[in-house]
mmCIF file of N, CA and C in Angstrom:
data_model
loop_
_atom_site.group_PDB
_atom_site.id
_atom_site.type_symbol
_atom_site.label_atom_id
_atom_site.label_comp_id
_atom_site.label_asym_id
_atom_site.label_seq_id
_atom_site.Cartn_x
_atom_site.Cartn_y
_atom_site.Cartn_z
ATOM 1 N N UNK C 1 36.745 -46.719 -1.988
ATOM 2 C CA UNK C 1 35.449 -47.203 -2.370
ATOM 3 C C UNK C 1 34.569 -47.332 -1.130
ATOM 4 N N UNK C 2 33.301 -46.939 -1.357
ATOM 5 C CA UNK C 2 32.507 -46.814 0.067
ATOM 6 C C UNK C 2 31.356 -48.030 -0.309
ATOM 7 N N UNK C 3 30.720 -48.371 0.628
ATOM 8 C CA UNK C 3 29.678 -49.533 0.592
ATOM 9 C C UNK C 3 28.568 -49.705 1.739
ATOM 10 N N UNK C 4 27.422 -49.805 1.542
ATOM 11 C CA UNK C 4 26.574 -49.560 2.413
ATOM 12 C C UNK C 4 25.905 -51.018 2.550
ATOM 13 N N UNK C 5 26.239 -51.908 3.670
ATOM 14 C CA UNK C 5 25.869 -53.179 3.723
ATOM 15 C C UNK C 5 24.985 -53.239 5.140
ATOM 16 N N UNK C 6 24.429 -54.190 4.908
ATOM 17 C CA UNK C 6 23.473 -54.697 6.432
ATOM 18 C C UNK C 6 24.810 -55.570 6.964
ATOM 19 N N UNK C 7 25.482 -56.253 8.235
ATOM 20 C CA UNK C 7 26.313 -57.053 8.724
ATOM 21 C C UNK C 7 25.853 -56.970 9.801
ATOM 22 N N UNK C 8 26.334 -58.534 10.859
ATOM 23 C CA UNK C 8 26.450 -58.877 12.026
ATOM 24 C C UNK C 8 27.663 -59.075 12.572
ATOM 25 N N UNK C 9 27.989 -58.226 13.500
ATOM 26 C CA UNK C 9 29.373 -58.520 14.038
ATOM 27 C C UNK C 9 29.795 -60.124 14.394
ATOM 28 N N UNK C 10 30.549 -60.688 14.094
ATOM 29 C CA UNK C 10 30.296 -61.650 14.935
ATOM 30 C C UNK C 10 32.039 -61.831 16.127
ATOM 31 N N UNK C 11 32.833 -60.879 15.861
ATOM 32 C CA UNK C 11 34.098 -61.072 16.572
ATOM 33 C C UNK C 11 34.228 -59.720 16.792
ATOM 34 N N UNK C 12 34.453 -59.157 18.201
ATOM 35 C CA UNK C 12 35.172 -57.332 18.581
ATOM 36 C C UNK C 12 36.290 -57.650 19.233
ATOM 37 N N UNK C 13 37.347 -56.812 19.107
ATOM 38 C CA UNK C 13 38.796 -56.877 19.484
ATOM 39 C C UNK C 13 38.850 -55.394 19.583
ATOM 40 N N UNK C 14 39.383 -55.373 21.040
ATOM 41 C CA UNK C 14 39.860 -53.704 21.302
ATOM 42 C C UNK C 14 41.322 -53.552 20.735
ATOM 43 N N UNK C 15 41.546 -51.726 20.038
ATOM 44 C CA UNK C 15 43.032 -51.894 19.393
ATOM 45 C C UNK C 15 43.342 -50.746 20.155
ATOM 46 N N UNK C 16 44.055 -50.353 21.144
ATOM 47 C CA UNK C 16 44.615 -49.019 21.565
ATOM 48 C C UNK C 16 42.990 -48.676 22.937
ATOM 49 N N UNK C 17 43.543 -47.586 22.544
ATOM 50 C CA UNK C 17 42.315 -46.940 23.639
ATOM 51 C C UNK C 17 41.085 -46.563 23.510
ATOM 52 N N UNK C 18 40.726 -46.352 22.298
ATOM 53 C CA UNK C 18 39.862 -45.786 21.209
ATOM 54 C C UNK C 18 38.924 -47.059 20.135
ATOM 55 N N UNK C 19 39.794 -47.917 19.247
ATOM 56 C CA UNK C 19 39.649 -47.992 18.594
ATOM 57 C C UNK C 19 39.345 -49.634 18.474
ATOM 58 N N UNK C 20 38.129 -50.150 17.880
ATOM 59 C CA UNK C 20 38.578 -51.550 17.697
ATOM 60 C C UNK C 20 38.855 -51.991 16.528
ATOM 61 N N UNK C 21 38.428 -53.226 16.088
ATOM 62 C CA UNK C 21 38.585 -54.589 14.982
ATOM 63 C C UNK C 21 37.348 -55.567 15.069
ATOM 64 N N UNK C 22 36.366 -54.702 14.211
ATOM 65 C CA UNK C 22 35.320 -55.959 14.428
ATOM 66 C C UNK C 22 35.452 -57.297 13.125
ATOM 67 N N UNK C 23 34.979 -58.022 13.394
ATOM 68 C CA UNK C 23 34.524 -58.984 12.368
ATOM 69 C C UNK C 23 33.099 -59.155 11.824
ATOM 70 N N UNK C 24 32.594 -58.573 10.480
ATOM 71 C CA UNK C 24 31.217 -58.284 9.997
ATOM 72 C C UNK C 24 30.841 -59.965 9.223
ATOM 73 N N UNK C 25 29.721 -60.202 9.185
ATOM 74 C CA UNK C 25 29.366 -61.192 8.326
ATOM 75 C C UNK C 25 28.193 -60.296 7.236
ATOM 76 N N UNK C 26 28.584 -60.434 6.018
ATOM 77 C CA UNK C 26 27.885 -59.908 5.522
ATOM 78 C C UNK C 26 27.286 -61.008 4.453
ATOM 79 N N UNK C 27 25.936 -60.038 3.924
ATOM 80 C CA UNK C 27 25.206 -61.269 2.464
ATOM 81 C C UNK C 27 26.275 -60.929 1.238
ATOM 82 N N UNK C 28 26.504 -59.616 0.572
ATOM 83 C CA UNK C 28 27.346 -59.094 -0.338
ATOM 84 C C UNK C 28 28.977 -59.776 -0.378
ATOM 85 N N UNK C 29 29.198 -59.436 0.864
ATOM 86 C CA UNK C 29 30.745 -59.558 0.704
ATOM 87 C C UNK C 29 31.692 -60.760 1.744
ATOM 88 N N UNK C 30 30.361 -61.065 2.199
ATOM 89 C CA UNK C 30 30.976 -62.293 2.957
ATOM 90 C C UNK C 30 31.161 -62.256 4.733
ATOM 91 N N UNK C 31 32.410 -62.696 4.631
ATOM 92 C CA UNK C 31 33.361 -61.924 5.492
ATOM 93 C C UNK C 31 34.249 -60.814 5.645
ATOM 94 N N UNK C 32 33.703 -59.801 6.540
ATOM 95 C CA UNK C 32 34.882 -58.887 6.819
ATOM 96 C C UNK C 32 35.216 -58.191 8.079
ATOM 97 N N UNK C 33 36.793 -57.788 7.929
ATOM 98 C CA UNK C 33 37.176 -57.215 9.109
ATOM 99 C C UNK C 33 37.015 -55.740 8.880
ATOM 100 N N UNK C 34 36.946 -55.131 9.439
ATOM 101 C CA UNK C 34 37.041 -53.668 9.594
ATOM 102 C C UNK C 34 37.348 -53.061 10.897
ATOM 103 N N UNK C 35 38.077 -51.526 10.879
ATOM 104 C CA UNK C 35 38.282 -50.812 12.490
ATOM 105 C C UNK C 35 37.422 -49.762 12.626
ATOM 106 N N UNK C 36 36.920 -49.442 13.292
ATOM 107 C CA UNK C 36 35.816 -49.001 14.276
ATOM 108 C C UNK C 36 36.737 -47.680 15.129
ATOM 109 N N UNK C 37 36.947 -46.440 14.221
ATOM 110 C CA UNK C 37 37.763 -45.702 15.157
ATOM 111 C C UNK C 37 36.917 -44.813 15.675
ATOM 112 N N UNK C 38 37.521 -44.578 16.927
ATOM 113 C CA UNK C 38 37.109 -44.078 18.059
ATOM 114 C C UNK C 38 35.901 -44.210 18.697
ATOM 115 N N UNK C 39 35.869 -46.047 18.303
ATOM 116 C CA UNK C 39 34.708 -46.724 19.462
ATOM 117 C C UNK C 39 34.063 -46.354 20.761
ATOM 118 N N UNK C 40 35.157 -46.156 21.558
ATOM 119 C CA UNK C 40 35.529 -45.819 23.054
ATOM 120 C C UNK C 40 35.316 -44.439 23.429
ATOM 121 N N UNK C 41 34.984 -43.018 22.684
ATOM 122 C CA UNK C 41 34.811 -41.956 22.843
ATOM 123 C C UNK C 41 33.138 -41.549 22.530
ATOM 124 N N UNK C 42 32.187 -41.630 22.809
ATOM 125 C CA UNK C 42 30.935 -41.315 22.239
ATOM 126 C C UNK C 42 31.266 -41.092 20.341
ATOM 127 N N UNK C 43 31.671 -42.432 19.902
ATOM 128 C CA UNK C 43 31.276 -42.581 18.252
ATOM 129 C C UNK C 43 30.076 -42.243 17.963
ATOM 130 N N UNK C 44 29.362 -41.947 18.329
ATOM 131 C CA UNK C 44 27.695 -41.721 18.210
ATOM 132 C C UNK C 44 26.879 -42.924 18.060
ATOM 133 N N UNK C 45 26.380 -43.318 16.901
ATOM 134 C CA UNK C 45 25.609 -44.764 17.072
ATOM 135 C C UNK C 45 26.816 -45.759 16.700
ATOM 136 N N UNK C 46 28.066 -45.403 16.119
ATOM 137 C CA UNK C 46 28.958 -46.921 16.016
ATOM 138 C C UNK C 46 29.026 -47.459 17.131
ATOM 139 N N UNK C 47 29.506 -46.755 18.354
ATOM 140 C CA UNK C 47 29.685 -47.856 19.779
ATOM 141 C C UNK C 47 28.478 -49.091 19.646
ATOM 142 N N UNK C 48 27.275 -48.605 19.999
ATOM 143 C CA UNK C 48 26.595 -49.430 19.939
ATOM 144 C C UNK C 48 25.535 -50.250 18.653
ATOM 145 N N UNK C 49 26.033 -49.763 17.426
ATOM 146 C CA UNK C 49 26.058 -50.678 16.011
ATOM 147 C C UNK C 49 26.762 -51.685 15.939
ATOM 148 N N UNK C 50 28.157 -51.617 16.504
ATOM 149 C CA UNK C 50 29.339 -52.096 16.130
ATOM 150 C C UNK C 50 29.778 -53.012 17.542
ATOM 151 N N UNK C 51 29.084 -53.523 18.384
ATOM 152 C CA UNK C 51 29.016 -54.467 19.525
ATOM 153 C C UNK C 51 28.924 -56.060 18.764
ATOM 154 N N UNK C 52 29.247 -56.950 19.982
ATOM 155 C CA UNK C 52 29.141 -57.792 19.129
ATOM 156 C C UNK C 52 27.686 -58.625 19.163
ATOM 157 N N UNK C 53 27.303 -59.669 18.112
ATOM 158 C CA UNK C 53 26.001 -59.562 18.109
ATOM 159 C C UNK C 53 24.792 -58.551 17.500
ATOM 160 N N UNK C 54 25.135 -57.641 17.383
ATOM 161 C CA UNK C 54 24.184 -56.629 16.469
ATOM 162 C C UNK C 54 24.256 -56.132 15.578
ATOM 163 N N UNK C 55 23.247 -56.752 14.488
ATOM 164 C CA UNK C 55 22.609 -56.601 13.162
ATOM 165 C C UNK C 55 22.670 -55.295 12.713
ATOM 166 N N UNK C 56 23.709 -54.600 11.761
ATOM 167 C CA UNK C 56 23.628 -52.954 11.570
ATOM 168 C C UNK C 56 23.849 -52.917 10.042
ATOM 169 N N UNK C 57 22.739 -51.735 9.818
ATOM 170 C CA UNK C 57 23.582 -50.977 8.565
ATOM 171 C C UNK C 57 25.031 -50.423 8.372
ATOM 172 N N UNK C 58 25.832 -50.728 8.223
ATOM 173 C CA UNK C 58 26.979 -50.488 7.835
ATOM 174 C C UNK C 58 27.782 -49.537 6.764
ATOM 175 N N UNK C 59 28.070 -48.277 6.849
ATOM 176 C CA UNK C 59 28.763 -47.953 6.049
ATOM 177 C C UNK C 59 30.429 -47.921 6.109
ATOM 178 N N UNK C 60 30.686 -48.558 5.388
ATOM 179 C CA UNK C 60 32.188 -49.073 5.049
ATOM 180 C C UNK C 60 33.504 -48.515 3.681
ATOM 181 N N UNK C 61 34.545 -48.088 4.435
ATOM 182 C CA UNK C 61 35.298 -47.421 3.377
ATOM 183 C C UNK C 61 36.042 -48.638 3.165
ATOM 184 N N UNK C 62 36.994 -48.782 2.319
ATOM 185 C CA UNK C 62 38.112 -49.878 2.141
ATOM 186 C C UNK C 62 39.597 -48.416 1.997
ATOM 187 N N UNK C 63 40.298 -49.144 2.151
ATOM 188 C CA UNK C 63 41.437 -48.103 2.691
ATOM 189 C C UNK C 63 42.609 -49.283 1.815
ATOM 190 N N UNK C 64 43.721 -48.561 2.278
ATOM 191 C CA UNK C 64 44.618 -49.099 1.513
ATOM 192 C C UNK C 64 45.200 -50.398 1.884
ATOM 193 N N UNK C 65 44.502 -50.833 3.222
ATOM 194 C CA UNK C 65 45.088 -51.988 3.419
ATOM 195 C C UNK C 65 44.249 -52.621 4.823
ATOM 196 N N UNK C 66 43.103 -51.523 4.848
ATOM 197 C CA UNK C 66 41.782 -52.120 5.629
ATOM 198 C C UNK C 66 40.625 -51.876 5.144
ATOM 199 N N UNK C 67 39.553 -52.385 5.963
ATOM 200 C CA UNK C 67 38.563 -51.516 6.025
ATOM 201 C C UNK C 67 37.981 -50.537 7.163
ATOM 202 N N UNK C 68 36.912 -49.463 7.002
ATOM 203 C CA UNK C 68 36.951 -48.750 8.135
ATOM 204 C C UNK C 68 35.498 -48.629 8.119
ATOM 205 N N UNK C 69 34.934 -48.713 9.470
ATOM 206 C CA UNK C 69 33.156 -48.406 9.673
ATOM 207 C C UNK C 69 33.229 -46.969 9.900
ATOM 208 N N UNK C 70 32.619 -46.282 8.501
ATOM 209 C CA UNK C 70 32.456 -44.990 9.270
ATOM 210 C C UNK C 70 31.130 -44.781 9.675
ATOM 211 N N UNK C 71 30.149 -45.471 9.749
ATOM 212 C CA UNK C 71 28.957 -44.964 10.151
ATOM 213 C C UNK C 71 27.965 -46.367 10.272
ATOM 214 N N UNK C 72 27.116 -46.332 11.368
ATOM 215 C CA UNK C 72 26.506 -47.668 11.819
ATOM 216 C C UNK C 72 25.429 -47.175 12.286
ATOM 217 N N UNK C 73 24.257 -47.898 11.776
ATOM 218 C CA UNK C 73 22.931 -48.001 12.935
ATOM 219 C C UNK C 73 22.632 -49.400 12.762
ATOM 220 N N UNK C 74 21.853 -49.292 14.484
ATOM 221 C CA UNK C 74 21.749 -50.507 14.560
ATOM 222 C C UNK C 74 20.344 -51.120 13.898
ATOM 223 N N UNK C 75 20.040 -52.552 13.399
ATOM 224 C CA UNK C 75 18.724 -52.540 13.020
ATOM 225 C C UNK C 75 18.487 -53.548 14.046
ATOM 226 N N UNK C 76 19.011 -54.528 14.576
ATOM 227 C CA UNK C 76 18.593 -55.420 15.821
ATOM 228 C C UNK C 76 19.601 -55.284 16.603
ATOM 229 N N UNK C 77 19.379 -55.378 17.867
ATOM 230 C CA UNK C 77 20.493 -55.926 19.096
ATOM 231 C C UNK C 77 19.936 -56.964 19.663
ATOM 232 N N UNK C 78 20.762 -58.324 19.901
ATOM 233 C CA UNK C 78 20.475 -59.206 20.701
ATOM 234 C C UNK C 78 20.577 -59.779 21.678
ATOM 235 N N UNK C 79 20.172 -58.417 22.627
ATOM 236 C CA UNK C 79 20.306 -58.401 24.051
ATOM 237 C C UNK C 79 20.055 -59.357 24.597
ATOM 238 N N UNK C 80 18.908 -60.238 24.271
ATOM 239 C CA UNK C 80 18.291 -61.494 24.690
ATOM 240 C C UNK C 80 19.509 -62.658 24.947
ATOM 241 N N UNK C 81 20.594 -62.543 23.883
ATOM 242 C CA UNK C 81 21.600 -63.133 24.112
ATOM 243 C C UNK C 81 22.781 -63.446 25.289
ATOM 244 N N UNK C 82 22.951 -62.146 25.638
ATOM 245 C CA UNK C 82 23.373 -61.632 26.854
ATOM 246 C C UNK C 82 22.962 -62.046 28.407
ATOM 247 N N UNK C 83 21.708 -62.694 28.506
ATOM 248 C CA UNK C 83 21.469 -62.605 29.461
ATOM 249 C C UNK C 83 21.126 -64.265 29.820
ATOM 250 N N UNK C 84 21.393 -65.042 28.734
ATOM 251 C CA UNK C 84 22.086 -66.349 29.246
ATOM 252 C C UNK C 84 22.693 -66.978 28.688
ATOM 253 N N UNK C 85 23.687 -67.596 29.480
ATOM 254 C CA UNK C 85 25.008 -68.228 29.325
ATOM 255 C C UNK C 85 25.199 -69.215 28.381
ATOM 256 N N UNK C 86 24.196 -69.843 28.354
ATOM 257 C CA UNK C 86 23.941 -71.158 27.123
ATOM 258 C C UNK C 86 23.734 -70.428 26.074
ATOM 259 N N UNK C 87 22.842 -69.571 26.049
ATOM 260 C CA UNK C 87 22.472 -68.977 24.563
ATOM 261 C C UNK C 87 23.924 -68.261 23.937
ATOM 262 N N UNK C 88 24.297 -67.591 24.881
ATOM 263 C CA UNK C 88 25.467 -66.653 24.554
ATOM 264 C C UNK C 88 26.629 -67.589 24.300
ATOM 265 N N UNK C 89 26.899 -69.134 24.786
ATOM 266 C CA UNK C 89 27.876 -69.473 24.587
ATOM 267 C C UNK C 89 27.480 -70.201 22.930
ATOM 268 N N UNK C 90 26.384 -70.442 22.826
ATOM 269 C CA UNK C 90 25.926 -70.982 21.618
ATOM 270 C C UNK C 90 26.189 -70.305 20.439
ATOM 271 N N UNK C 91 25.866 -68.843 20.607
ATOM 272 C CA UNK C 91 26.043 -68.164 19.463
ATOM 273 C C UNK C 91 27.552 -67.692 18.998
ATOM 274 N N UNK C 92 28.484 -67.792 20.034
ATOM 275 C CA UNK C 92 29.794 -67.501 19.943
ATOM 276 C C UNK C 92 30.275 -68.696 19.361
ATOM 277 N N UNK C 93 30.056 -69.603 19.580
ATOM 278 C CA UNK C 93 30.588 -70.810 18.899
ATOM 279 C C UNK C 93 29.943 -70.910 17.561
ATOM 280 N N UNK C 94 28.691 -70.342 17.262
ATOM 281 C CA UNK C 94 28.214 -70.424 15.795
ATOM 282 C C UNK C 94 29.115 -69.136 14.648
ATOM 283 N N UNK C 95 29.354 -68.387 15.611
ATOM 284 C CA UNK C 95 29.993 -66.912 15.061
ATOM 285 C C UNK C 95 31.796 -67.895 14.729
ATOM 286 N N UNK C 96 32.235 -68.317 15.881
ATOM 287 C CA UNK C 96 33.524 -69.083 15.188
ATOM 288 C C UNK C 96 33.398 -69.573 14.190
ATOM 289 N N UNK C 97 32.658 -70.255 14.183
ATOM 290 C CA UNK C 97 32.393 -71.495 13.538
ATOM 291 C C UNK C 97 32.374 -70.445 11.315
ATOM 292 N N UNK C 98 31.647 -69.562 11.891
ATOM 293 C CA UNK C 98 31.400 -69.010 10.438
ATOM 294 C C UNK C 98 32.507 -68.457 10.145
ATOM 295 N N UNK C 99 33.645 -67.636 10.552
ATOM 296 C CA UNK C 99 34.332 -67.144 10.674
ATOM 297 C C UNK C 99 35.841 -68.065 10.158
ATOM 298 N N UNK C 100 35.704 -69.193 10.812
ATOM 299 C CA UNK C 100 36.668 -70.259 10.534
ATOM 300 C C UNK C 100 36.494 -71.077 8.625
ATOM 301 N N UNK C 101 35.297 -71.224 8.547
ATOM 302 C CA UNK C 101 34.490 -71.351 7.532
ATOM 303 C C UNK C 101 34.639 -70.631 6.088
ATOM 304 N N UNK C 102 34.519 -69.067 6.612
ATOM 305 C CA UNK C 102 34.813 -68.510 5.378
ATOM 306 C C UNK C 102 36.397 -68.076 4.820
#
């Protein structure tokens, strides 16, 4: 089943060399995990859809026992975040916080 959602990453985990494990917050479906293969190789726009912090269209397969991003653009990045420490530690703790939550 495929699904085309808006999500915000709010957790990335590298898996192997290639590939990660993000954590999406979505309006539809909530919470979800999904893998992000071949992050690490010019994915084309997933590398940078699929960061953490940025707001993307999402297209999403469900698999037999995951889910998988096959295709991402980004609609915001919140670079602004990045570039201080308070803000960035703020929003990571709000991203737990939802994550723990759902």
């Amino acid at each position: 089943m495929k699904m085309d959602t808006p999500g915000l990453v709010v957790t990335e985990k590298r898996v192997g060399d290639t590939d990660r494990l993000v954590t999406v917050l979505t309006r539809e479906r909530g919470i979800l995990r999904a893998f992000v293969r071949r992050a690490g190789r010019g994915a084309g726009g997933r590398l940078s859809a699929t960061r953490l912090f940025t707001y993307s269209r999402l297209s999403i397969f469900e698999g037999r026992s995951s889910y998988i991003i096959d295709d991402a653009q980004p609609i915001e990045v919140f670079f602004g975040l990045r570039k201080d420490i308070g803000r960035l530690s703020l929003a990571q703790y709000f991203c737990e916080l939802a994550v723990a939550l759902a």
